[in-house]
XYZ file of C-alpha atoms in Angstrom:
614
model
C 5.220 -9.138 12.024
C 5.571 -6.149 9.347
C 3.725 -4.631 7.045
C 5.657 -7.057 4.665
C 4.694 -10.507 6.322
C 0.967 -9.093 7.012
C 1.616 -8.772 2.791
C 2.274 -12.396 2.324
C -1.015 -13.470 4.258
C -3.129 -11.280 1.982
C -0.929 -12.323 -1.463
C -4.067 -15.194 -2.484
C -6.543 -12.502 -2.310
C -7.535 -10.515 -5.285
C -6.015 -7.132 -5.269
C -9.175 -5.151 -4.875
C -10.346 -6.687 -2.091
C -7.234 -5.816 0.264
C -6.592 -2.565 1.979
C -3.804 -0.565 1.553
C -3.083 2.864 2.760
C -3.170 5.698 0.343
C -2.094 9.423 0.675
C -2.626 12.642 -1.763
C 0.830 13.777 -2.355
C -0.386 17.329 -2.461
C -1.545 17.479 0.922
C 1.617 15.574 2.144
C 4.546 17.471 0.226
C 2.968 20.869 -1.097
C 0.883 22.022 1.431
C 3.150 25.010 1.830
C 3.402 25.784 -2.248
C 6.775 25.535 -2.099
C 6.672 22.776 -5.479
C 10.571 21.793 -5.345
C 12.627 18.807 -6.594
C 13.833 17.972 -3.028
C 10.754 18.557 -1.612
C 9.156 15.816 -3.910
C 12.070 13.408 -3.885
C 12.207 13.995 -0.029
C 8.804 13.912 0.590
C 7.172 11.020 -1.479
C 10.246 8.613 -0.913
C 9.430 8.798 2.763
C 5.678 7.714 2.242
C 6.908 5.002 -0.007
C 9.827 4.030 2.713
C 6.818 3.892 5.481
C 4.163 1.847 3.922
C 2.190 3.939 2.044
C 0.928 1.656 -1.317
C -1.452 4.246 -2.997
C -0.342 6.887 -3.866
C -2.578 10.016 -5.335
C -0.553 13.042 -7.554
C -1.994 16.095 -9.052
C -0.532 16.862 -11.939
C -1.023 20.374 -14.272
C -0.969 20.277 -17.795
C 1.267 23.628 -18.519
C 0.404 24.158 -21.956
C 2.784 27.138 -22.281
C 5.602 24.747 -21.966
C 3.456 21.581 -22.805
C 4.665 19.918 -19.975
C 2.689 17.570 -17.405
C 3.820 19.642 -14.182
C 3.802 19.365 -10.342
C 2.984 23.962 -10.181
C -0.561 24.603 -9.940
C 0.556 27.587 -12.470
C 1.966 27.960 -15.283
C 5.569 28.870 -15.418
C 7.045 31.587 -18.152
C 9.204 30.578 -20.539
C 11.693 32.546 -20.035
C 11.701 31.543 -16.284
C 11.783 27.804 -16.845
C 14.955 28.451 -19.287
C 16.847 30.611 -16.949
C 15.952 27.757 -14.051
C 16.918 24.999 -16.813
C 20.343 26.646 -17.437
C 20.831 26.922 -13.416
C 22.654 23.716 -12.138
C 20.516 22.196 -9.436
C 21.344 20.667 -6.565
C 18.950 20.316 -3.736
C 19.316 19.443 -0.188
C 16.952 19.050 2.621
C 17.909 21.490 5.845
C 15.567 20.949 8.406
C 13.356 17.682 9.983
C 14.389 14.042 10.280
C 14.358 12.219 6.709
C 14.517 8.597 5.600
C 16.458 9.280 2.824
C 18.969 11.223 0.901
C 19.169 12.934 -2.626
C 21.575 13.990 -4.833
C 19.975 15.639 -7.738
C 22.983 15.848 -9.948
C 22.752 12.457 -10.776
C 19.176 12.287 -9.150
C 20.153 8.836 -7.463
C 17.830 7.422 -4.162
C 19.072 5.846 -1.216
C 15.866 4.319 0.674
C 17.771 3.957 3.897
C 19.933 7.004 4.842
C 19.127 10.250 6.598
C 19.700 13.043 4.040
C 23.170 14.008 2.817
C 23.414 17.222 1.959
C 24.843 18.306 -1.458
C 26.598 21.264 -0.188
C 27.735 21.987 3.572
C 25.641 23.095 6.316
C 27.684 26.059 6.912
C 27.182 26.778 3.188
C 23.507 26.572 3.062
C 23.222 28.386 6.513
C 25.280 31.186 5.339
C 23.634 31.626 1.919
C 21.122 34.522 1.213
C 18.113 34.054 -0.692
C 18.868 35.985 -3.842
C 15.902 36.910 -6.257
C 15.927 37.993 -10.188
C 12.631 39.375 -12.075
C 11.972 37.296 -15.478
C 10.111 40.267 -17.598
C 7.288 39.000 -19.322
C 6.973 39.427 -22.865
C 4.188 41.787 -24.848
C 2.139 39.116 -25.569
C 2.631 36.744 -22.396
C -0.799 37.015 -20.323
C 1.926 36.006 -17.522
C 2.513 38.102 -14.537
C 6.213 38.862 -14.123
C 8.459 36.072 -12.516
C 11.139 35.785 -10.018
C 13.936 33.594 -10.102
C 14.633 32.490 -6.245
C 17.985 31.160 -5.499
C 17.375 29.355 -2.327
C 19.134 26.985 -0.284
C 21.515 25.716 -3.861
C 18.042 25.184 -5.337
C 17.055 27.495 -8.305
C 12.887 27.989 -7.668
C 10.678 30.444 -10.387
C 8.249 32.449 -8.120
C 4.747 32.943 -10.021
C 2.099 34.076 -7.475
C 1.693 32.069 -4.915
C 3.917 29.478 -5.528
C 7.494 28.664 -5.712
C 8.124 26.321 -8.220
C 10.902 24.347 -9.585
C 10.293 24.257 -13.496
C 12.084 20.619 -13.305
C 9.417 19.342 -10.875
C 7.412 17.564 -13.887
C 5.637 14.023 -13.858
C 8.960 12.408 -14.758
C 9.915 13.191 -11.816
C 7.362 11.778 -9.719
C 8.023 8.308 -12.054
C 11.982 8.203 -11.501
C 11.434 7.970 -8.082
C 8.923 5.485 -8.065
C 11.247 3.520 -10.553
C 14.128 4.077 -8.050
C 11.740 2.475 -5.515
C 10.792 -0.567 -7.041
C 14.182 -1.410 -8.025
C 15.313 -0.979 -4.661
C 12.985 -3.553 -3.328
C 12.797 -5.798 -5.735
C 13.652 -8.204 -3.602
C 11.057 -11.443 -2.692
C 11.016 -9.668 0.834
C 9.960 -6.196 0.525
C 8.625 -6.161 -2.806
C 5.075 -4.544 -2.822
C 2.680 -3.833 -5.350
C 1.521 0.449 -5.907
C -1.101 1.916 -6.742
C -0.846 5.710 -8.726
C -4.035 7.474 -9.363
C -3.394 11.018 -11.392
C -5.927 13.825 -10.810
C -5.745 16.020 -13.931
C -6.098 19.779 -14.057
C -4.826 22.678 -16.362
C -2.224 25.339 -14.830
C -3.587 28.665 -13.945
C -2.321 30.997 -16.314
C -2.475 34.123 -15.160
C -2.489 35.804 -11.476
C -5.838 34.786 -10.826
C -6.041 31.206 -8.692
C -8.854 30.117 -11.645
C -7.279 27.976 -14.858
C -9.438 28.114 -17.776
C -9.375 25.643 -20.782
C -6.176 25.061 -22.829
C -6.806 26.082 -26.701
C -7.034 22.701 -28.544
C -3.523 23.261 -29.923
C -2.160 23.266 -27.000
C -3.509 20.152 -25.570
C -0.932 17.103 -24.902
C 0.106 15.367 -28.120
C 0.529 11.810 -28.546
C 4.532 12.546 -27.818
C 3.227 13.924 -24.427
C 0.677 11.669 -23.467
C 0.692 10.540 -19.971
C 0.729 7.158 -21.074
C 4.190 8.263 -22.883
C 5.615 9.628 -19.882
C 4.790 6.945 -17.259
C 6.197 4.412 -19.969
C 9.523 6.097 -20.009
C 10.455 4.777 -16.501
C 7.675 2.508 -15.597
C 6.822 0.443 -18.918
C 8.282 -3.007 -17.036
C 6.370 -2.746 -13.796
C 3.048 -1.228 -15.015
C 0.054 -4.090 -15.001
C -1.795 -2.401 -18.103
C -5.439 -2.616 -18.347
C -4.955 -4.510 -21.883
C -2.858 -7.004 -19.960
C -5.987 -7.289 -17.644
C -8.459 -7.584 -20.514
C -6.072 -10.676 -22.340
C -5.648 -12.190 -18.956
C -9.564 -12.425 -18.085
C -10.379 -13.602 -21.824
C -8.617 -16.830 -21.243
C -8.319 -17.631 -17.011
C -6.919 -21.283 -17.933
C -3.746 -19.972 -19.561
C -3.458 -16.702 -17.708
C -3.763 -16.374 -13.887
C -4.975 -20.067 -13.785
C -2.046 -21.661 -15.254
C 0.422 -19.540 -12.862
C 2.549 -21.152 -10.035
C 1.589 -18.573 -7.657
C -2.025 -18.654 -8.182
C -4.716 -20.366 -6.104
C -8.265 -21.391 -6.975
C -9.365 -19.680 -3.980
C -9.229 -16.422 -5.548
C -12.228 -17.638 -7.647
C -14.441 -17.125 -4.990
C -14.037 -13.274 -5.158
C -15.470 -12.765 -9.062
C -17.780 -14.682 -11.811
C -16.545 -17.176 -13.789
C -18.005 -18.242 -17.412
C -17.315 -21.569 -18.346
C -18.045 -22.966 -21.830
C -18.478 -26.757 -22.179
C -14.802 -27.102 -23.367
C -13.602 -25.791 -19.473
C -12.482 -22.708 -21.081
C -12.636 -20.029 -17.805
C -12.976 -16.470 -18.189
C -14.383 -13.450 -16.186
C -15.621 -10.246 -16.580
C -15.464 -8.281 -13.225
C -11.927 -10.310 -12.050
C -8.303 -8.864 -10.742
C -5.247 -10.785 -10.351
C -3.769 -11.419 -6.340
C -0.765 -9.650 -5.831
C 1.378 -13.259 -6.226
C 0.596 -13.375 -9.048
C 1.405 -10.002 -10.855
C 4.643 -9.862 -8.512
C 6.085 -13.047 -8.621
C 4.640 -14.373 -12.002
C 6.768 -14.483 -15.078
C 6.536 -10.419 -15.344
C 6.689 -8.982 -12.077
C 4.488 -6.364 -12.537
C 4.321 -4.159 -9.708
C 2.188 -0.962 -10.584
C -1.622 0.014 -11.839
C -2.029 3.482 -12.672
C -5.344 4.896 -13.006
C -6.726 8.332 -14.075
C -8.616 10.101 -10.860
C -10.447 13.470 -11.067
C -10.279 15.512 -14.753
C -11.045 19.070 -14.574
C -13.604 20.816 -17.117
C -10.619 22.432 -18.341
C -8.999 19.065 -19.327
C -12.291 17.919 -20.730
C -11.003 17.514 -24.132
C -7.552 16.209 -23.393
C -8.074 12.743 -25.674
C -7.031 10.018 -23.241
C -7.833 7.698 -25.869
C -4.112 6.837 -26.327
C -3.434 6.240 -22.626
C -6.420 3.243 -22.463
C -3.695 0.172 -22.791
C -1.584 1.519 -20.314
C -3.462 3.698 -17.294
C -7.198 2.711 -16.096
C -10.147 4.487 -16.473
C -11.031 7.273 -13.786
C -11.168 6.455 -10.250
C -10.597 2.563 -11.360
C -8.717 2.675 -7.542
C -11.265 4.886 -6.020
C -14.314 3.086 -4.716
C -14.962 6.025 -2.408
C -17.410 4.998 0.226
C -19.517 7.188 2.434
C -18.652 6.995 6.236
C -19.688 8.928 9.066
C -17.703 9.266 12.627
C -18.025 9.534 16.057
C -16.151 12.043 18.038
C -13.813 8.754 18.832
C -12.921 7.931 15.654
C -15.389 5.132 15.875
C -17.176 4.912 12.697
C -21.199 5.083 13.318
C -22.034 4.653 9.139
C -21.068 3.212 6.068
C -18.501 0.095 7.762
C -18.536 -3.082 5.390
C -18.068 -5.261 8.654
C -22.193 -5.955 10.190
C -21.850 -8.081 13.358
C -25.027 -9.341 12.763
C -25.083 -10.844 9.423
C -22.277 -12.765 8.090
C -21.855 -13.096 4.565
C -21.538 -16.261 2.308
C -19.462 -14.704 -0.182
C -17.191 -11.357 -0.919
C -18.703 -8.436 -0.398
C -18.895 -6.850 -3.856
C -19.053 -3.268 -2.388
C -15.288 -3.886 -0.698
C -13.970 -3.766 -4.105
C -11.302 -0.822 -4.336
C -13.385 0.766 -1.459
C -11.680 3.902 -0.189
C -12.697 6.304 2.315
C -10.683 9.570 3.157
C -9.685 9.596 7.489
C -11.216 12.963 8.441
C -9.895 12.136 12.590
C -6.374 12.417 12.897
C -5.554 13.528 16.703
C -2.683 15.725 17.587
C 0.843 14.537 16.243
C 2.565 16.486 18.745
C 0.344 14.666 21.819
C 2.155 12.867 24.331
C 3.215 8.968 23.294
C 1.086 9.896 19.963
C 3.610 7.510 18.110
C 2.723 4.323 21.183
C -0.793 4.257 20.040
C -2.613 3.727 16.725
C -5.138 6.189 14.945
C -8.800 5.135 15.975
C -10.058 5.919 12.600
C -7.600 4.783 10.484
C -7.743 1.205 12.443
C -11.268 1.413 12.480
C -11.502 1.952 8.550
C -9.350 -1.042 8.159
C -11.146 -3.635 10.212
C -14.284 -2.316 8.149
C -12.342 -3.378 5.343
C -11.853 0.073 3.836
C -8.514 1.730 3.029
C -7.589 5.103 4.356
C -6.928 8.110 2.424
C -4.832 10.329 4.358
C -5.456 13.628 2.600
C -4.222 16.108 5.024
C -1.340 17.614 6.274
C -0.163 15.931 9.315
C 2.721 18.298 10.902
C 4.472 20.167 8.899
C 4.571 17.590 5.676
C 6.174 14.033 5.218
C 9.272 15.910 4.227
C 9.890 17.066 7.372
C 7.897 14.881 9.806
C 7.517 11.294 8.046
C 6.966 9.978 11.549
C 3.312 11.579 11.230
C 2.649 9.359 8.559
C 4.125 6.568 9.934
C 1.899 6.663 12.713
C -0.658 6.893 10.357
C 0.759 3.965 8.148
C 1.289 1.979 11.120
C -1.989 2.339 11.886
C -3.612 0.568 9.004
C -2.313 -2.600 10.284
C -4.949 -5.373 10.855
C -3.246 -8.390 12.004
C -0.539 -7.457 14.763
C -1.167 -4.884 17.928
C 1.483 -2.129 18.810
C 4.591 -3.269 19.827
C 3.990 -6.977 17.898
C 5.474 -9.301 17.398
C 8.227 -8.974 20.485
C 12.002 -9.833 19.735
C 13.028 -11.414 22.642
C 16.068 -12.528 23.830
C 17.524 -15.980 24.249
C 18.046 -15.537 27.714
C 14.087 -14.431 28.482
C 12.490 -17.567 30.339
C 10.133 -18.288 27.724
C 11.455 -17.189 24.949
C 12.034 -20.769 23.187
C 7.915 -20.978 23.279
C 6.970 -17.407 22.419
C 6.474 -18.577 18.949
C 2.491 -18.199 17.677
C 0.079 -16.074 17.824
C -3.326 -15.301 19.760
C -6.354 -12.566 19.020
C -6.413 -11.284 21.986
C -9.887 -9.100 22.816
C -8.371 -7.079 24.845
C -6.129 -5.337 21.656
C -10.059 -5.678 19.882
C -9.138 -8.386 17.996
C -5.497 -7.905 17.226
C -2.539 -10.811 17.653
C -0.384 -10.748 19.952
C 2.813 -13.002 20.779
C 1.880 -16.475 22.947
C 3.682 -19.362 24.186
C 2.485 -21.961 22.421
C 2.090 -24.513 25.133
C -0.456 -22.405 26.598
C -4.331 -23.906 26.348
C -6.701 -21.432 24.236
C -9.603 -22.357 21.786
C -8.468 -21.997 17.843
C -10.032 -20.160 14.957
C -11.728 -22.297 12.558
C -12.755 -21.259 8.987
C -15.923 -22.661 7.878
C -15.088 -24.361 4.404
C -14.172 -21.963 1.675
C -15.813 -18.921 3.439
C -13.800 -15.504 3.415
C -16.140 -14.509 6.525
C -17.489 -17.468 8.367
C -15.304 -18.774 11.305
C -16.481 -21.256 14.514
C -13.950 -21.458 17.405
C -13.369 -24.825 18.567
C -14.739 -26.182 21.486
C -11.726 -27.413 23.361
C -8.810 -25.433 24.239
C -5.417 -26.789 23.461
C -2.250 -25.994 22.682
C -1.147 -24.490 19.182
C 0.414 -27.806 17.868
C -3.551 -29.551 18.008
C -5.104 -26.504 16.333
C -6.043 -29.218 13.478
C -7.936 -31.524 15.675
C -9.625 -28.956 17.634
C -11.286 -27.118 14.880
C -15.134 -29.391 13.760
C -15.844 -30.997 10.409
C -15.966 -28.812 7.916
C -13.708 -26.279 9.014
C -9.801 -25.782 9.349
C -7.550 -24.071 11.420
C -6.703 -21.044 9.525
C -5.736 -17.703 10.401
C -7.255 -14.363 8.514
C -5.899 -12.906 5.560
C -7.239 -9.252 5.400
C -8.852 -6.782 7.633
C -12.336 -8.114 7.066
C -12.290 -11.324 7.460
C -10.370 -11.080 10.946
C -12.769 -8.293 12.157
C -15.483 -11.562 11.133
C -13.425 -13.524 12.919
C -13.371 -11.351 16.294
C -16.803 -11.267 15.988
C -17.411 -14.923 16.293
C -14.762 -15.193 19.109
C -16.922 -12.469 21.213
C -20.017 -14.359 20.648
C -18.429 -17.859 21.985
C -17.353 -15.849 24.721
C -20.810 -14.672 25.275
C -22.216 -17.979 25.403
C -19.325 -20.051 26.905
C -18.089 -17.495 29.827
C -16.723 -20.480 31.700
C -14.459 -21.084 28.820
C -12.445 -18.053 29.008
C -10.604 -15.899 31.611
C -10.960 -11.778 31.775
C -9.383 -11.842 28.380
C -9.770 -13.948 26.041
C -7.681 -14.982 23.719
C -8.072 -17.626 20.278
C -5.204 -19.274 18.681
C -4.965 -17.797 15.029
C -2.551 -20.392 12.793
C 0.595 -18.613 12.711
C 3.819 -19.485 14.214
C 7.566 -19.110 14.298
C 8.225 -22.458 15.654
C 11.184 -23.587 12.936
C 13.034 -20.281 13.490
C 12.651 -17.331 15.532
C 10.852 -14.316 13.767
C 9.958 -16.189 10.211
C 6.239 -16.505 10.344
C 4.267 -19.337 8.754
C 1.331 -20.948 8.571
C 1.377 -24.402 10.192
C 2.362 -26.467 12.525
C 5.192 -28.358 10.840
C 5.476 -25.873 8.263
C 9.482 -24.887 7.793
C 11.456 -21.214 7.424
C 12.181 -20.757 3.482
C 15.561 -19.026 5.101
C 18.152 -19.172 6.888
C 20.457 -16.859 8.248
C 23.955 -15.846 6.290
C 24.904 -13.519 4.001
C 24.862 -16.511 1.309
C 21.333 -17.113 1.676
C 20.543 -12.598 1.652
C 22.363 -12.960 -1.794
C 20.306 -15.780 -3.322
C 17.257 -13.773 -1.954
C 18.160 -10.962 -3.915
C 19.090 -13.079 -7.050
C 16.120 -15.671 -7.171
C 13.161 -13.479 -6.626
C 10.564 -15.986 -8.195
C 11.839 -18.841 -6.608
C 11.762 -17.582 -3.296
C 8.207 -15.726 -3.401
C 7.330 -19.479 -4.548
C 8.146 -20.790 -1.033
C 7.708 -18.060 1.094
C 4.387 -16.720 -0.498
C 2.977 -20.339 -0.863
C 3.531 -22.205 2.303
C 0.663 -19.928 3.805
C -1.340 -20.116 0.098
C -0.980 -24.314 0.383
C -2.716 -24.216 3.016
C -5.969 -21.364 2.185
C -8.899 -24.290 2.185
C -11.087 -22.558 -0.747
C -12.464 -25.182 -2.941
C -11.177 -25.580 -5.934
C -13.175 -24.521 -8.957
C -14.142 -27.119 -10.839
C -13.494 -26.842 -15.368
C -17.433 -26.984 -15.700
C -18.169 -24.807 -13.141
C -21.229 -22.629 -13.708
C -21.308 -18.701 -14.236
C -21.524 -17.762 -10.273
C -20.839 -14.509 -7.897
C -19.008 -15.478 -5.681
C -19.530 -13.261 -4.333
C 6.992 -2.354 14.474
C 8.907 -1.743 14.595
C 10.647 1.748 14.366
C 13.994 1.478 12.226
C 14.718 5.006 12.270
C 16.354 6.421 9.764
C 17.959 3.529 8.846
C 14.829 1.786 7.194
C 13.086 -0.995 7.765
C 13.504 -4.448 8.661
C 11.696 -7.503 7.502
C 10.598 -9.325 10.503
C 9.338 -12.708 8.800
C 12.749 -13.262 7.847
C 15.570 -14.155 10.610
C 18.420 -11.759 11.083
């Protein structure tokens, strides 16, 4: 099971209360200051191609040019028109790559190692050629080089090597190019952008002081402006949110995708007419995806330099969240293991009634990342980003791992990877036809050996099954017989069903309650122990659902890939609500109180889908 079936189990859940991994895209692409347009396209298409969902860009308000751009400094005039005059075309020369650019016509291609623009030979052969840019009598600017460099025109200001293209349109075309790619019912994912504002340095000193007020962004260049030019139809705005939580009955209430279980994770007012509305509540991921709009996008503000102090962001309020909206940066502490020893939302020993409140947006950065050139590094999953997971935190990778996701995007895949919760390394297994079992390998088991992750199980073998206790995100029994998968139902006691988790948290809950049964029932169990979760691929090999008699929404044939791609509602309706139908939260009733409730490796040719058959 993917990243993009673990997706569909989590699609009921309010968006703020599921992980996701996030990454700063300085750390990942620039950590060498070379700020270049393949570099970029290269670099951040690769964490998007891998998994990563949040993404974090620092972006430098250039007032000289008054331009939102990538270059910590500002970049002279007269440089950025000799560059803008140069034709462009960038290639990417060394390290494996997950995708290939043509900045000509700046298209994307999610699934192909890089094409180069111009031959090997060519780029091999070709000298790095260099031309001064004078500065003028009044510039404060030190002088400038133009860097001709592997068919890529650069401007060299101190430090840095900058491409005066590389601008936050940029960052949005490929982001655009992205969602359209996969906006298909089966990879489709929601993002998350978070912009950290600061002013360029301008002058040869590292320090940036305070654009004059003239020469602050303008309405024209707002950021709100520029993210609108190629994201306006996927961004979920925060005036959207504000309508939408006004009115609950004809917003997320009255969608197809939506289930009242979601309730349970924010206060509800309800007047005596049944009129529903909330003040603290986000949307599931169903919903903004496969409702009428298909959003797929939040951006948020993150940190705002002194210098930027008085940039009026007044303008951007319907269309990018307040600062660090994303960012509910926790606190945590590690062992030398990559155990974390402080500041986990997961407490064995008390078991909550209702969402944790604190696991809303929480965030912590992974400050353990072991050596990416270790033998079978890639076989094995980072202890602290797993860790942060199951404590129902997502990881900030915001380091360099290697030498850069442009070059090694198998670091971060690794790292991606890692933040799985539901399946352990290597699951689920495609097996043959002709392996003995194969016909019965078709559910799943938490296994404590893998601490709590599933692995793949014939499902005529005998194990206890994981029972959720009535509408409880956290509270789980495990039945007192052991069975096989098909009488999961009648194992599990009154009051609970047979369910299987649906984020990090509430399996690491459920592990929990399978160690202590094992504790105190011993006899029950051999050396590992293992609990059936409900999830199977009984009607065909490799599509995952939830329950027993529950059939695949697909079958096989290039007919039925085509309708995929046309009918994206329709399908997320099955697909997405097969495993919702059966999420036992109790429904929330009109007059209803104000309460808290509260891997597979694809190489360079992508990845595949593995709740779908091939």
């Amino acid at each position: 099971m993917s990243k993009d079936s673990q997706r569909d189990l989590s699609l009921t859940i309010p968006i703020n209360f599921v992980t996701q991994p996030a990454v700063s895209l300085a750390a990942a692409c620039f950590s060498k200051h070379d700020y270049t347009e393949t570099t970029a396209k290269t670099c951040l298409s690769n964490l998007l191609e891998v998994g990563f969902r949040r993404i974090l860009v620092d972006l430098y308000w250039d007032a000289g040019r008054s331009i939102w751009s990538l270059c910590p400094v500002e970049i002279p005039e007269s440089a950025a028109s000799d560059d803008d005059s140069a034709v462009v075309s960038a290639t990417t020369s060394a390290g494996p790559s997950l995708i290939s650019v043509t900045m000509a016509d700046k298209t994307l291609d999610g699934r192909q190692e890089p094409t180069p623009t111009l031959p090997s030979s060519s780029i091999a052969e070709s000298s790095t050629s260099t031309e001064t840019i004078t500065a003028s009598a009044t510039s404060t600017h030190p002088p400038a080089k133009i860097v001709h460099q592997s068919g890529e025109t650069l401007v060299e200001v101190d430090a840095y090597n900058c491409s005066s293209t590389l601008d936050i349109s940029s960052i949005t075309s490929i982001l655009a190019d992205y969602l359209k790619s996969t906006s298909d019912t089966i990879h489709a994912s929601f993002l998350y952008l978070t912009l950290n504002i600061h002013a360029a340095s301008n002058s040869s000193s590292t320090a940036a002081s305070a654009p004059a007020a003239s020469h602050l962004p303008s309405s024209n260049n707002s950021l709100s402006n520029m993210l609108n030019a190629n994201l306006s139809s996927y961004l979920y705005t925060p005036k959207q949110l504000r309508d939408d939580r006004l009115d609950l009955n004809q917003s997320w209430a009255s969608n197809q995708f939506f289930r009242d279980g979601a309730f349970a994770y924010f206060t509800i007012t309800a007047n005596v007419n049944g009129h529903l509305s909330t003040a603290d509540g986000w949307p599931t991921e169903a919903v903004l995806e496969f409702g009428p709009e298909h959003y797929r996008m939040l951006a948020s503000l993150g940190t705002v330099d002194p210098q930027m102090a008085d940039y009026e962001s007044g303008a951007d309020g319907d269309a990018i969240f307040s600062t660090d909206t994303f960012m509910g940066t926790r606190n945590v502490s590690y062992t030398s293991s990559g155990n974390i020893s402080s500041g986990c939302l997961f407490d064995a020993s008390n078991t909550p009634t209702e969402p944790l409140l604190n696991a809303s947006w929480a965030m912590s950065p992974v400050t353990q990342v072991p050596d990416v050139n270790s033998a079978q590094w890639y076989n094995s999953s980072i202890a602290s980003v797993s860790n942060l997971t199951a404590c129902g935190i997502s990881p900030l990778v915001n380091q360099t791992l290697s030498d850069g996701a442009d070059v090694n995007y198998e670091a971060y895949e690794w790292a991606s990877l890692s933040a799985i919760w539901s399946w352990t390394t290597g699951e689920p297994r495609n097996l043959s036809s002709s392996t003995s079992n194969a016909a019965y390998m078709r559910c799943a088991t938490m296994k404590t050996s893998t601490v709590g992750r599933w692995v793949l199980t014939d499902c005529t073998e005998t194990h206890h099954a994981a029972c959720r206790v009535g509408s409880q995100p956290y509270e789980w029994r495990v039945s007192n017989s052991s069975e096989g998968y098909s009488n999961g139902d009648s194992m599990c006691p009154p009051n609970t069903t047979f369910d299987t988790p649906r984020t990090g948290l509430e399996n690491s809950y459920l592990f929990a309650e399978l160690r202590r049964h094992v504790a105190t029932h011993p006899e029950s169990y051999d050396q590992d122990a293992s609990l059936w979760v409900d999830l199977n691929s009984l009607d065909v090999a490799q599509c995952w659902v939830v329950g027993y008699n529950t059939n695949c929404p697909y079958t096989s044939g290039a007919v039925a890939d085509e309708n995929r791609l046309v009918v994206v509602p329709t399908v997320a309706a099955i697909i997405v609500f097969i495993l919702a139908a059966l999420t036992i939260f109790i429904k929330c009733a009109a007059n209803r109180r104000t309460s808290r409730r509260g891997r597979r490796r694809k190489g360079s040719e992508g990845w595949d889908y593995e709740g779908v058959p091939s």
